[in-house]
Coordinates of C-alpha atoms in Angstrom, one line a residue:
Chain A
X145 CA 0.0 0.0 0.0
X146 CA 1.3 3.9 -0.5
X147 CA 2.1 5.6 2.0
X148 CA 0.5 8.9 3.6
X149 CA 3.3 11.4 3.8
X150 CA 3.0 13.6 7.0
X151 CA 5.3 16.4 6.8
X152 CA 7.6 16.6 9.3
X153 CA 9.7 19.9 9.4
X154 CA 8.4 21.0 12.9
X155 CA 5.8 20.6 15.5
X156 CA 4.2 17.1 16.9
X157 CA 4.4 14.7 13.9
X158 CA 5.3 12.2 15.9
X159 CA 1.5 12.0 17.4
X160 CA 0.4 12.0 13.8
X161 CA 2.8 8.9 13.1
X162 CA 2.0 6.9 16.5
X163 CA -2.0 7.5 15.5
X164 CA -1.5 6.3 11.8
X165 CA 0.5 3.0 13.8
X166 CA -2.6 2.2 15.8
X167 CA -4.7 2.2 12.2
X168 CA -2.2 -0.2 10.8
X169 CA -2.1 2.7 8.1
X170 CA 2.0 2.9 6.4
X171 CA 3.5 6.5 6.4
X172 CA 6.4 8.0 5.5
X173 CA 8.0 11.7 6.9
X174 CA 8.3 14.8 4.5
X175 CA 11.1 17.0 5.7
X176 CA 12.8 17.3 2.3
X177 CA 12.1 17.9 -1.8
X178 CA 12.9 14.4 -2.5
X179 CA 10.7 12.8 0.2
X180 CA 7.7 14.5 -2.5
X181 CA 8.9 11.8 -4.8
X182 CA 7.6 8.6 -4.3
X183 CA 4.0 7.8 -4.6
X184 CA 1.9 9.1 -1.8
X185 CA -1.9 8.1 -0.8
X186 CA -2.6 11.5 1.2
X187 CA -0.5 14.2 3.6
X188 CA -0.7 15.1 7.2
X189 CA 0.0 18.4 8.3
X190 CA 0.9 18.1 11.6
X191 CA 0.8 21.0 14.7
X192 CA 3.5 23.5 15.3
X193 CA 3.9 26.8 14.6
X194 CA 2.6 28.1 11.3
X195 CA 5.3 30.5 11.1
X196 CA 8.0 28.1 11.2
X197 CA 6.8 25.6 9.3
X198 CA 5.8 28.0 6.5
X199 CA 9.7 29.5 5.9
X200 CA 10.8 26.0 6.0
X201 CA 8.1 24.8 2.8
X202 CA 9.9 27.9 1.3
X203 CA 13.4 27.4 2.1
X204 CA 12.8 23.5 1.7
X205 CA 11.8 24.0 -1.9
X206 CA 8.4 22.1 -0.6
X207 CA 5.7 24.7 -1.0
X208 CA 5.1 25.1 -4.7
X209 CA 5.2 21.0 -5.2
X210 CA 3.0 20.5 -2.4
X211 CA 0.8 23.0 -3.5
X212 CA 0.2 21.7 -6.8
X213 CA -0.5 17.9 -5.3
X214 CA -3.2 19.2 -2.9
X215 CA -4.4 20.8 -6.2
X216 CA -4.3 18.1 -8.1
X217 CA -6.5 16.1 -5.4
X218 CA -4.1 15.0 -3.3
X219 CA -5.8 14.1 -0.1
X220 CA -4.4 16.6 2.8
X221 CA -5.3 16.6 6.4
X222 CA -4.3 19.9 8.4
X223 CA -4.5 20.4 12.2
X224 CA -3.9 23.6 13.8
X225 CA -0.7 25.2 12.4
X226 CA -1.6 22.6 9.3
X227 CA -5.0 23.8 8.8
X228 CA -3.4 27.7 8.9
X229 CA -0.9 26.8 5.9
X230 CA -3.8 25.8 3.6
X231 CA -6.0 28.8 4.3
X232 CA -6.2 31.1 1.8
X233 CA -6.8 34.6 3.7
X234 CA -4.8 34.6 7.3
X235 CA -6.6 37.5 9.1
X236 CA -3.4 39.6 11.3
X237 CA -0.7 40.2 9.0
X238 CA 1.1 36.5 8.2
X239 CA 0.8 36.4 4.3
X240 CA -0.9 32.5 3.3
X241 CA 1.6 29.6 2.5
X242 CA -0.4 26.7 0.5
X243 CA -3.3 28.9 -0.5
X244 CA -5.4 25.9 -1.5
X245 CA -8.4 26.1 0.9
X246 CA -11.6 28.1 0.4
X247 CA -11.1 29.6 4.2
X248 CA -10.4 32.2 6.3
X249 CA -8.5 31.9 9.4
X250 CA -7.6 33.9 12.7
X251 CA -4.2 32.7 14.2
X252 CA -4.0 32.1 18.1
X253 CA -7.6 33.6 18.4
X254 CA -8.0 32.3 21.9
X255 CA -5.1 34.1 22.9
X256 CA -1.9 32.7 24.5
X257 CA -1.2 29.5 26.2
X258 CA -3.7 30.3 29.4
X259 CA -6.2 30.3 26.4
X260 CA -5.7 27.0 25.6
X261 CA -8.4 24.6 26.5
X262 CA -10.0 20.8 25.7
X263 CA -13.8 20.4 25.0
X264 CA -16.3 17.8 23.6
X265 CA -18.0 18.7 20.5
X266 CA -19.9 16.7 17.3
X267 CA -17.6 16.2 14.4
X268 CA -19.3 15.7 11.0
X269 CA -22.4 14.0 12.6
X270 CA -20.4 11.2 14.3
X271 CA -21.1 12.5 17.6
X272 CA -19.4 14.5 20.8
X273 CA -15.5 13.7 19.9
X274 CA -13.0 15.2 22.1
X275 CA -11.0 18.5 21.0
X276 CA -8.1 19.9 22.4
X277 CA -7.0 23.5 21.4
X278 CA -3.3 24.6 22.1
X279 CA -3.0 28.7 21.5
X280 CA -5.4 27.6 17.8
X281 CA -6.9 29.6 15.4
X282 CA -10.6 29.2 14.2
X283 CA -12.2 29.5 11.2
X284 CA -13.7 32.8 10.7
X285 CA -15.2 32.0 7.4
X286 CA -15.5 29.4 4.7
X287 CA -16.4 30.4 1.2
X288 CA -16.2 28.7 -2.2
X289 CA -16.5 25.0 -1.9
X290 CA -15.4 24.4 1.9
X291 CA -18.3 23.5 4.1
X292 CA -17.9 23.2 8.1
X293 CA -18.1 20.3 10.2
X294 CA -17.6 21.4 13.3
X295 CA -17.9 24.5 15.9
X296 CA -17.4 25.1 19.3
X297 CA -18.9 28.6 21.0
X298 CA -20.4 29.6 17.5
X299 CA -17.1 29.4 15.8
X300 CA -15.8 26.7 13.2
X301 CA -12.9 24.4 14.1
X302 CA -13.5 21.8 11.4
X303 CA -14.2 22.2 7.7
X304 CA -13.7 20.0 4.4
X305 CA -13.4 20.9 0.6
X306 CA -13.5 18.4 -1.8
X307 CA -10.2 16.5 -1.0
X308 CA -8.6 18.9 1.9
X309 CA -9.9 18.7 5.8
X310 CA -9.0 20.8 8.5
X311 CA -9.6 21.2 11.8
X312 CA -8.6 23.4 14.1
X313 CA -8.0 21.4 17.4
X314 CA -5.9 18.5 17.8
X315 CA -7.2 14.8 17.2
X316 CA -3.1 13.4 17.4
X317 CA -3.3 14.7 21.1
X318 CA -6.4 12.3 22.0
X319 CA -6.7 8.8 22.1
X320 CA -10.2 9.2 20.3
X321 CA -9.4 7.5 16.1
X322 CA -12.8 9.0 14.4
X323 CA -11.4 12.0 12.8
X324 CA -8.4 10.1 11.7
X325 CA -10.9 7.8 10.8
X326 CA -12.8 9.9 8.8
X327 CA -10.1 11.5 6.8
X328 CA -9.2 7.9 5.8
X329 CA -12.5 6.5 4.7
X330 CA -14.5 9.6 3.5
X331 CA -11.4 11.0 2.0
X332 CA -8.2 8.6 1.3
X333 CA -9.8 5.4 0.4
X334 CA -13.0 7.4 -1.5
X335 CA -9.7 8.7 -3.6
X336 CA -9.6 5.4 -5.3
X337 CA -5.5 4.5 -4.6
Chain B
X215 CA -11.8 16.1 33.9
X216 CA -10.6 18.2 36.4
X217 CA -9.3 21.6 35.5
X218 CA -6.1 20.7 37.2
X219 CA -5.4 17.9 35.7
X220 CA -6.7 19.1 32.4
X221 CA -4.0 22.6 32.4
X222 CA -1.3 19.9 33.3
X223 CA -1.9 18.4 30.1
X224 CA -2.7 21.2 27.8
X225 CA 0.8 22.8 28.9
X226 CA 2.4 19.4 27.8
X227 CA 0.6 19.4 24.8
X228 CA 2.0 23.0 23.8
X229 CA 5.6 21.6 24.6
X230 CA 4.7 18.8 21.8
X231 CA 4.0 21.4 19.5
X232 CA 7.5 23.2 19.5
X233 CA 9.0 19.9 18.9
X234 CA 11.4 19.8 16.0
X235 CA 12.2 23.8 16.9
X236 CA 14.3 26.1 17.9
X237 CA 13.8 28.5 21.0
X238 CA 15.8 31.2 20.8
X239 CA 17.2 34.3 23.5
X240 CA 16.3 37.3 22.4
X241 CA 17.0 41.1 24.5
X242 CA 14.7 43.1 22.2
X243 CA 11.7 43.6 20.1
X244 CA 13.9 43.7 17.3
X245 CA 15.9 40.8 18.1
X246 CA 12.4 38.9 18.7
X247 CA 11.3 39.5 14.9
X248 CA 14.7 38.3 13.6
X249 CA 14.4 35.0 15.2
X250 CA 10.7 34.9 14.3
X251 CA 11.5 35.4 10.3
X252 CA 14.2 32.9 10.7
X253 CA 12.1 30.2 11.7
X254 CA 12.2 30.0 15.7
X255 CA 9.5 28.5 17.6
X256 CA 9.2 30.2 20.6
X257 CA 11.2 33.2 21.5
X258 CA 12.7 33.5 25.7
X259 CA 12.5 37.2 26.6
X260 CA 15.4 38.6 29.2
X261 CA 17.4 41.2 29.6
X262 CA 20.8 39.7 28.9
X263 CA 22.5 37.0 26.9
X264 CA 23.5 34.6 29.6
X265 CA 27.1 35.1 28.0
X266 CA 26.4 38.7 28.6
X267 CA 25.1 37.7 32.4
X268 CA 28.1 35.9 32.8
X269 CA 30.4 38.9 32.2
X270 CA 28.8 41.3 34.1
X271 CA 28.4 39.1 37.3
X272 CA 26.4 40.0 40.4
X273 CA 22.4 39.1 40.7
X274 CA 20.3 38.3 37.4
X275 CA 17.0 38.5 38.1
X276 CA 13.4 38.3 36.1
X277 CA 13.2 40.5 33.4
X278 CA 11.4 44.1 33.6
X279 CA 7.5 43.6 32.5
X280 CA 7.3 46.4 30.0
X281 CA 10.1 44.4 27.7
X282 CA 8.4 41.3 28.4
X283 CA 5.2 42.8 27.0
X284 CA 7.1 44.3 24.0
X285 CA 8.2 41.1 23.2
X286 CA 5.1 39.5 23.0
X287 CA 3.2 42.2 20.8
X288 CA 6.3 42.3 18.5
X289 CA 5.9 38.5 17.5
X290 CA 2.8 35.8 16.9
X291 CA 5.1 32.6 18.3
X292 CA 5.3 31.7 21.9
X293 CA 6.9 33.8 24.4
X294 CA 9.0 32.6 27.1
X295 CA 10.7 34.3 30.2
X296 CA 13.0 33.6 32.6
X297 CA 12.4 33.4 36.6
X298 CA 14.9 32.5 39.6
X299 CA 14.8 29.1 41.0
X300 CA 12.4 29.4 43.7
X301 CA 11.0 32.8 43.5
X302 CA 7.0 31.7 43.1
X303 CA 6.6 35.8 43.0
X304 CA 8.5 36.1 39.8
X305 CA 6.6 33.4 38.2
X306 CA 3.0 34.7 39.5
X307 CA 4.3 38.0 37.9
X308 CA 5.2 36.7 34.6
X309 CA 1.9 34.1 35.1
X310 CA 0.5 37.6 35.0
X311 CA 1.7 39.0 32.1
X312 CA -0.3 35.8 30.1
X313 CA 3.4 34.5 29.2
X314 CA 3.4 31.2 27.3
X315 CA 6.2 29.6 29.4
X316 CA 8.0 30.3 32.5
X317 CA 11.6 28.9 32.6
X318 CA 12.9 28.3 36.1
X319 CA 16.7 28.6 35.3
X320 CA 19.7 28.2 36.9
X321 CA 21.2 31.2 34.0
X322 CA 19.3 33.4 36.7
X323 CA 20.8 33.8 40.4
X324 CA 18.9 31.2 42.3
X325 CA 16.4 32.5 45.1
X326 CA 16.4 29.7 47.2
X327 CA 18.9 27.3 47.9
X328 CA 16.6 24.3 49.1
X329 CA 13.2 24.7 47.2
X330 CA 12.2 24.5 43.0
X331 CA 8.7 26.9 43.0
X332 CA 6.0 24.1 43.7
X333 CA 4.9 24.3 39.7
X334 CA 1.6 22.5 40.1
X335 CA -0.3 25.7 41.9
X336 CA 0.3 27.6 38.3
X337 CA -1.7 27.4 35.4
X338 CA 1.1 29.0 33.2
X339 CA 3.3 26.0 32.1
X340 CA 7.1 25.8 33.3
X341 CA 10.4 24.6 31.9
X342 CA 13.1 23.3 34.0
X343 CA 16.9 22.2 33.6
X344 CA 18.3 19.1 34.8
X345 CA 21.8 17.1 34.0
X346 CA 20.0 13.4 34.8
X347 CA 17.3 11.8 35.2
X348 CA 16.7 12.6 38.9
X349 CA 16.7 16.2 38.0
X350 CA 14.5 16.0 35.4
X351 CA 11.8 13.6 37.4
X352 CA 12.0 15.7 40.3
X353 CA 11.2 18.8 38.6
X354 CA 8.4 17.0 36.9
X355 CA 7.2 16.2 40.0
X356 CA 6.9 19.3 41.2
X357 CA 5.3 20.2 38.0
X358 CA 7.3 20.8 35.3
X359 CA 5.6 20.0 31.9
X360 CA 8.6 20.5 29.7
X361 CA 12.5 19.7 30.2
X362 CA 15.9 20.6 29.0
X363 CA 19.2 20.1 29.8
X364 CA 21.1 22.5 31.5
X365 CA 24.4 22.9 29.5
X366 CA 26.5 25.4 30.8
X367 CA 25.0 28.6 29.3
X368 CA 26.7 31.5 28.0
X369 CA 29.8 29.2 27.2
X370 CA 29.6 28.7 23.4
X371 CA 31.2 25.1 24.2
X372 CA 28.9 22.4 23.9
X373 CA 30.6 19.4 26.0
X374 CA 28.2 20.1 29.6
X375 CA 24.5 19.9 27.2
X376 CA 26.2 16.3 25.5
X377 CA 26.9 15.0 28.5
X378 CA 23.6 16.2 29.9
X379 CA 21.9 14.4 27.5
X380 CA 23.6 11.2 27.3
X381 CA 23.3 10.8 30.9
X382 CA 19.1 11.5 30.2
X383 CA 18.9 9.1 27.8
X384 CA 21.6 6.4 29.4
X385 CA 19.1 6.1 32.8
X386 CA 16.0 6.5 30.6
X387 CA 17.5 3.2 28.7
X388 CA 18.7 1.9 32.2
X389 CA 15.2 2.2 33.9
X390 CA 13.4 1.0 30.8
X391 CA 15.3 -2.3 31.0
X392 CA 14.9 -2.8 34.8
X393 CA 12.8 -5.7 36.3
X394 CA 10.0 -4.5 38.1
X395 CA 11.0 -5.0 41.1
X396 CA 14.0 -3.5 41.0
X397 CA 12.2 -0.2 40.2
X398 CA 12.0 0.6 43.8
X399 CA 15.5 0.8 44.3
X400 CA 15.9 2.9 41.7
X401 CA 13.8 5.3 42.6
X402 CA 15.5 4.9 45.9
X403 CA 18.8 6.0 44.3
X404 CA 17.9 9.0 41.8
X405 CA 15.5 10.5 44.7
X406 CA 12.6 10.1 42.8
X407 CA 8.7 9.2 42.7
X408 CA 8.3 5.7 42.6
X409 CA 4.9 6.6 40.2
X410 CA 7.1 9.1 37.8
X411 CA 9.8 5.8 37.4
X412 CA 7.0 3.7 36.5
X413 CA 6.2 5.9 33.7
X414 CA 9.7 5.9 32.2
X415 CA 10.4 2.4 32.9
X416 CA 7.1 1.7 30.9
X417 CA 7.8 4.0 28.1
X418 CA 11.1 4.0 27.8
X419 CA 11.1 8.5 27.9
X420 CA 10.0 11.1 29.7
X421 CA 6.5 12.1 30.4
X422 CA 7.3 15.4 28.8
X423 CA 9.3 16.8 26.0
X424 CA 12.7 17.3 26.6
X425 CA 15.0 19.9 24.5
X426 CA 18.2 20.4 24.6
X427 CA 20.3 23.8 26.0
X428 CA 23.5 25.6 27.2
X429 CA 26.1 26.1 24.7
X430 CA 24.9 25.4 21.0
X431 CA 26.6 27.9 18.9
X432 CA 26.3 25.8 15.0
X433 CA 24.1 24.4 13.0
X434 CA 26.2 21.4 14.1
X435 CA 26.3 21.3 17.6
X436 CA 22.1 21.6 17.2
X437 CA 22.3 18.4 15.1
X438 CA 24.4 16.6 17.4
X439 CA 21.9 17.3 19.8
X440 CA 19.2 16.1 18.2
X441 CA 21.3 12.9 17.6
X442 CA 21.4 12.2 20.3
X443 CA 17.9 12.0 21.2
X444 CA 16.7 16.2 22.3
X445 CA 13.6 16.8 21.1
X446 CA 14.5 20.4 20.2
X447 CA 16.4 23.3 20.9
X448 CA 17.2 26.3 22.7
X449 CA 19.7 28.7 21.7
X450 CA 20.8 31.5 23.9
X451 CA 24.3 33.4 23.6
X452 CA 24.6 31.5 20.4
X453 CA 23.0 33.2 18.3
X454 CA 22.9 37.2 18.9
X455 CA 26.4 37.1 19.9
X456 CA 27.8 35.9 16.7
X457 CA 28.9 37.5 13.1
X458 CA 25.3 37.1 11.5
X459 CA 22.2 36.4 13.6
X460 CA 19.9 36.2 11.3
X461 CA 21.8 33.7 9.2
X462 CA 23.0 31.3 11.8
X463 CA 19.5 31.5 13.3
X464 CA 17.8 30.3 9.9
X465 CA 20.9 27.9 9.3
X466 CA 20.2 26.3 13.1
X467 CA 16.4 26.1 12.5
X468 CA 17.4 24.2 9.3
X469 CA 19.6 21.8 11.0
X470 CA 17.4 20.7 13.6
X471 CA 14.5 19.5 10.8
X472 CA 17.0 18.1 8.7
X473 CA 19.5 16.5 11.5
X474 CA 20.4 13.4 10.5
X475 CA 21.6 14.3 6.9
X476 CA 25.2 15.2 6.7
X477 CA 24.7 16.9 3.0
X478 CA 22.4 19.1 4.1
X479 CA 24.3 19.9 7.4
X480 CA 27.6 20.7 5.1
X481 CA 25.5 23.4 2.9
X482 CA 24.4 24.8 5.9
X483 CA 27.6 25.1 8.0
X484 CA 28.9 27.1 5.0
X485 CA 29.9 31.0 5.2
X486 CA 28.3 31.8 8.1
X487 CA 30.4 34.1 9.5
X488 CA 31.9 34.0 13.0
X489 CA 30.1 32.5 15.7
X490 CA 30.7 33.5 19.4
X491 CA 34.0 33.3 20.7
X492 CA 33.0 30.6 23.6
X493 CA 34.9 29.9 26.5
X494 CA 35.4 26.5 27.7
X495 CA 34.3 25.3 31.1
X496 CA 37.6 24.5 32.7
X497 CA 38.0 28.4 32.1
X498 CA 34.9 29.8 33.9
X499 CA 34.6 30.7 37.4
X500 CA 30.9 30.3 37.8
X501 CA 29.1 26.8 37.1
X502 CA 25.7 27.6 36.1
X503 CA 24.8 23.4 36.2
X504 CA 25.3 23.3 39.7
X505 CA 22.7 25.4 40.6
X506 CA 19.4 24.2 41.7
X507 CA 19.2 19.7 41.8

């Protein structure tokens, strides 16, 4: 089976990879141009710091080829600091990286770490699934073809369009597997390889 | 979940999301942004270098608020500051100031001589230093939700963070293979929570992310490192007190994603102008490490 690539220039990757263990699901990491190479079934975008993991896409000569896989259908799964490279408008000055997601985005809108804070809320209809939210953005809007799946105090956390999901909480941090569940079944597999 | 319990974990769950980074010193505003365009992490906010605290001798203490708060309007990353080992008032100021991480380090002059700041009564999260695993359980105990070593700061010379870390990972690997019943010994012996040793000898790490600090000055040294099992990085003197900050601050940040491939570490030691002098620990007067177990 190909691999899902989950790109791993910064931030907690690792969760990503032990989760993707549990699901019996191969994987390969992403930290250079070559990695892009080989054949790959889908991408994680792990959490970190957007800011970071931005300059190193650039500087890594990874941005414009990933870019043009996620636009050619590649599945892509972002959390957090994931979910802020695909967004196409970052509201507070950060200019966007991927620009391939129908959605705009506020960076560390619930303020600094004493902001940070784990909730239950439904995800895509499959019920109360926990969320935890380390200094994350939200969703301010969606436009174009994204739709939400997800909000927590009137504000979207979760949204999908077409073969890119987002959310803005961390599922890697939980021992819940749906949303890593769902981004495999409703989006991977329904990819056809 | 109760809210304690729950702020333990989110501040150990922030700690996993600066893995694979670089946290680096910074005096200034200015110097914050630099770091920030070059790819750091997380940004520590204080007055002086630790090479710089080292020079000019006498007490360090917690940086003044209003540059703190500079700091943290000047850049979007995490902010960091510094208080003295045992001064709880220091940290309930910089709690205060909404500061993303308090750092309870020896590179300050040490408040007490007999108590760490009981951690677990904070909601801000801390970082502490330690040269083995005792160290590093013990401040976890006391609530710690991120470690590094301690290095010897402001030295440029790397040998006190390597040894550091290999003695981390040597009793990590020790414990790990223990019979259980042996455990209790052990914890005996490093002055630990029997609980905490469980953990380690069950999982074979840390319960919390451990970086590595004191003394990286190259793109190399970061690498090495990361080698030999840190999680991440802090760099203090290192950086601002070399030839080109900006340069060697983008070229570390490189070196710590890419770490285990010598091609890529070659480009990016090139032509990076000087880095700090350094001064080597047989040659200081003041051992930073031994302050605080």
């Amino acid at each position: 089976m190909k691999p899902i690539g989950i790109l791993a220039v910064q931030g907690a990757f690792a969760e990503h990879e032990n989760r993707l263990d549990e699901l019996y699901v191969p994987w390969i990491e992403i930290r250079q141009r070559k990695d892009l190479d080989g054949p790959l079934r889908g991408i994680i975008l792990p959490g970190g710091e957007s800011t970071v993991m931005g300059k190193l896409l650039q500087d890594l000569g990874l941005l414009q080829p990933l870019h043009d896989r996620i636009q050619q259908g590649l599945p892509v799964f972002g959390t957090c600091a994931g979910l802020i490279l695909l967004a196409k408008t970052i509201s507070g000055g950060e200019s966007p990286h991927l620009h391939t997601m129908d959605i705009a985005v506020k960076r560390n809108a619930y303020g600094r770490q004493l902001g940070s804070f784990h909730t239950w809320s439904d995800f895509a209809g499959l019920g109360n699934v926990p969320m935890t939210f380390i200094r994350a953005p939200y969703i301010e809007q969606v436009f174009g073809e994204a739709q939400p799946l997800a909000t927590v105090n009137g504000h979207i956390v979760a949204a999908r369009q077409k073969n890119q999901l987002v959310t803005s909480f961390h599922p890697e941090l939980d021992s819940d597997q749906r949303v890593h569940r769902y981004f495999l079944d409703q989006i991977v597999n329904a990819n056809g390889d | 979940m109760n809210e304690q319990v729950n702020r333990a974990e989110l501040n150990r769950n922030l700690a996993q999301m600066l893995k694979g980074g670089v946290i680096m010193d910074v005096t200034t505003p200015e110097q914050a942004k630099i770091a920030e365009a070059a790819g750091a992490c997380a940004v520590m906010a204080l007055e002086r270098v630790p090479a710089d605290i080292r020079a000019a001798g006498g007490v360090s203490r917690m940086s003044d608020p209003k540059m703190i708060k500079g700091i943290q309007q000047a850049v979007s990353i995490p902010v960091m500051a510094k208080c003295r080992i045992g001064h709880f008032v220091e940290a309930q100021i910089l709690e205060a100031l909404d500061i993303d991480y308090i750092d309870e380090s020896e590179v300050l002059s040490p408040a007490d001589n007999v108590y760490h700041i009981d951690k677990t009564k904070f909601r801000a999260p801390f970082v502490c230093g330690a040269r083995d695993l005792g160290e590093a359980l013990r401040r976890i105990a006391e609530g710690a939700s991120m470690i590094r070593t301690k290095g010897e700061p402001g030295t440029g010379d790397v040998v006190q963070a390597v040894q550091h870390m290999r003695k981390i990972q040597s009793e990590i690997r020790w414990v790990h293979s223990l019979p259980e019943d042996a455990l209790f010994e052990a914890a005996k012996q490093l002055e630990v929570p029997y609980s905490l040793l469980q953990t380690v000898h069950e999982n074979g790490r840390l319960p919390v992310v451990n970086f590595a600090a004191g003394g990286v000055a190259t793109p190399a040294d970061a690498a090495l490192l990361m080698q030999l099992g840190a999680e991440g990085v802090f760099v203090g003197s290192g950086i601002f007190k070399s030839g080109d900050p900006a340069k060697r601050a983008a070229a570390i940040v490189q070196a710590v994603t890419n770490y285990k491939d010598p091609k890529v570490l070659a480009e990016l030691s090139e032509d990076l102008g000087e880095a700090m002098v350094g001064i080597n620990e047989e040659e200081i007067a003041l051992l930073m490490a031994e302050r605080g177990k």
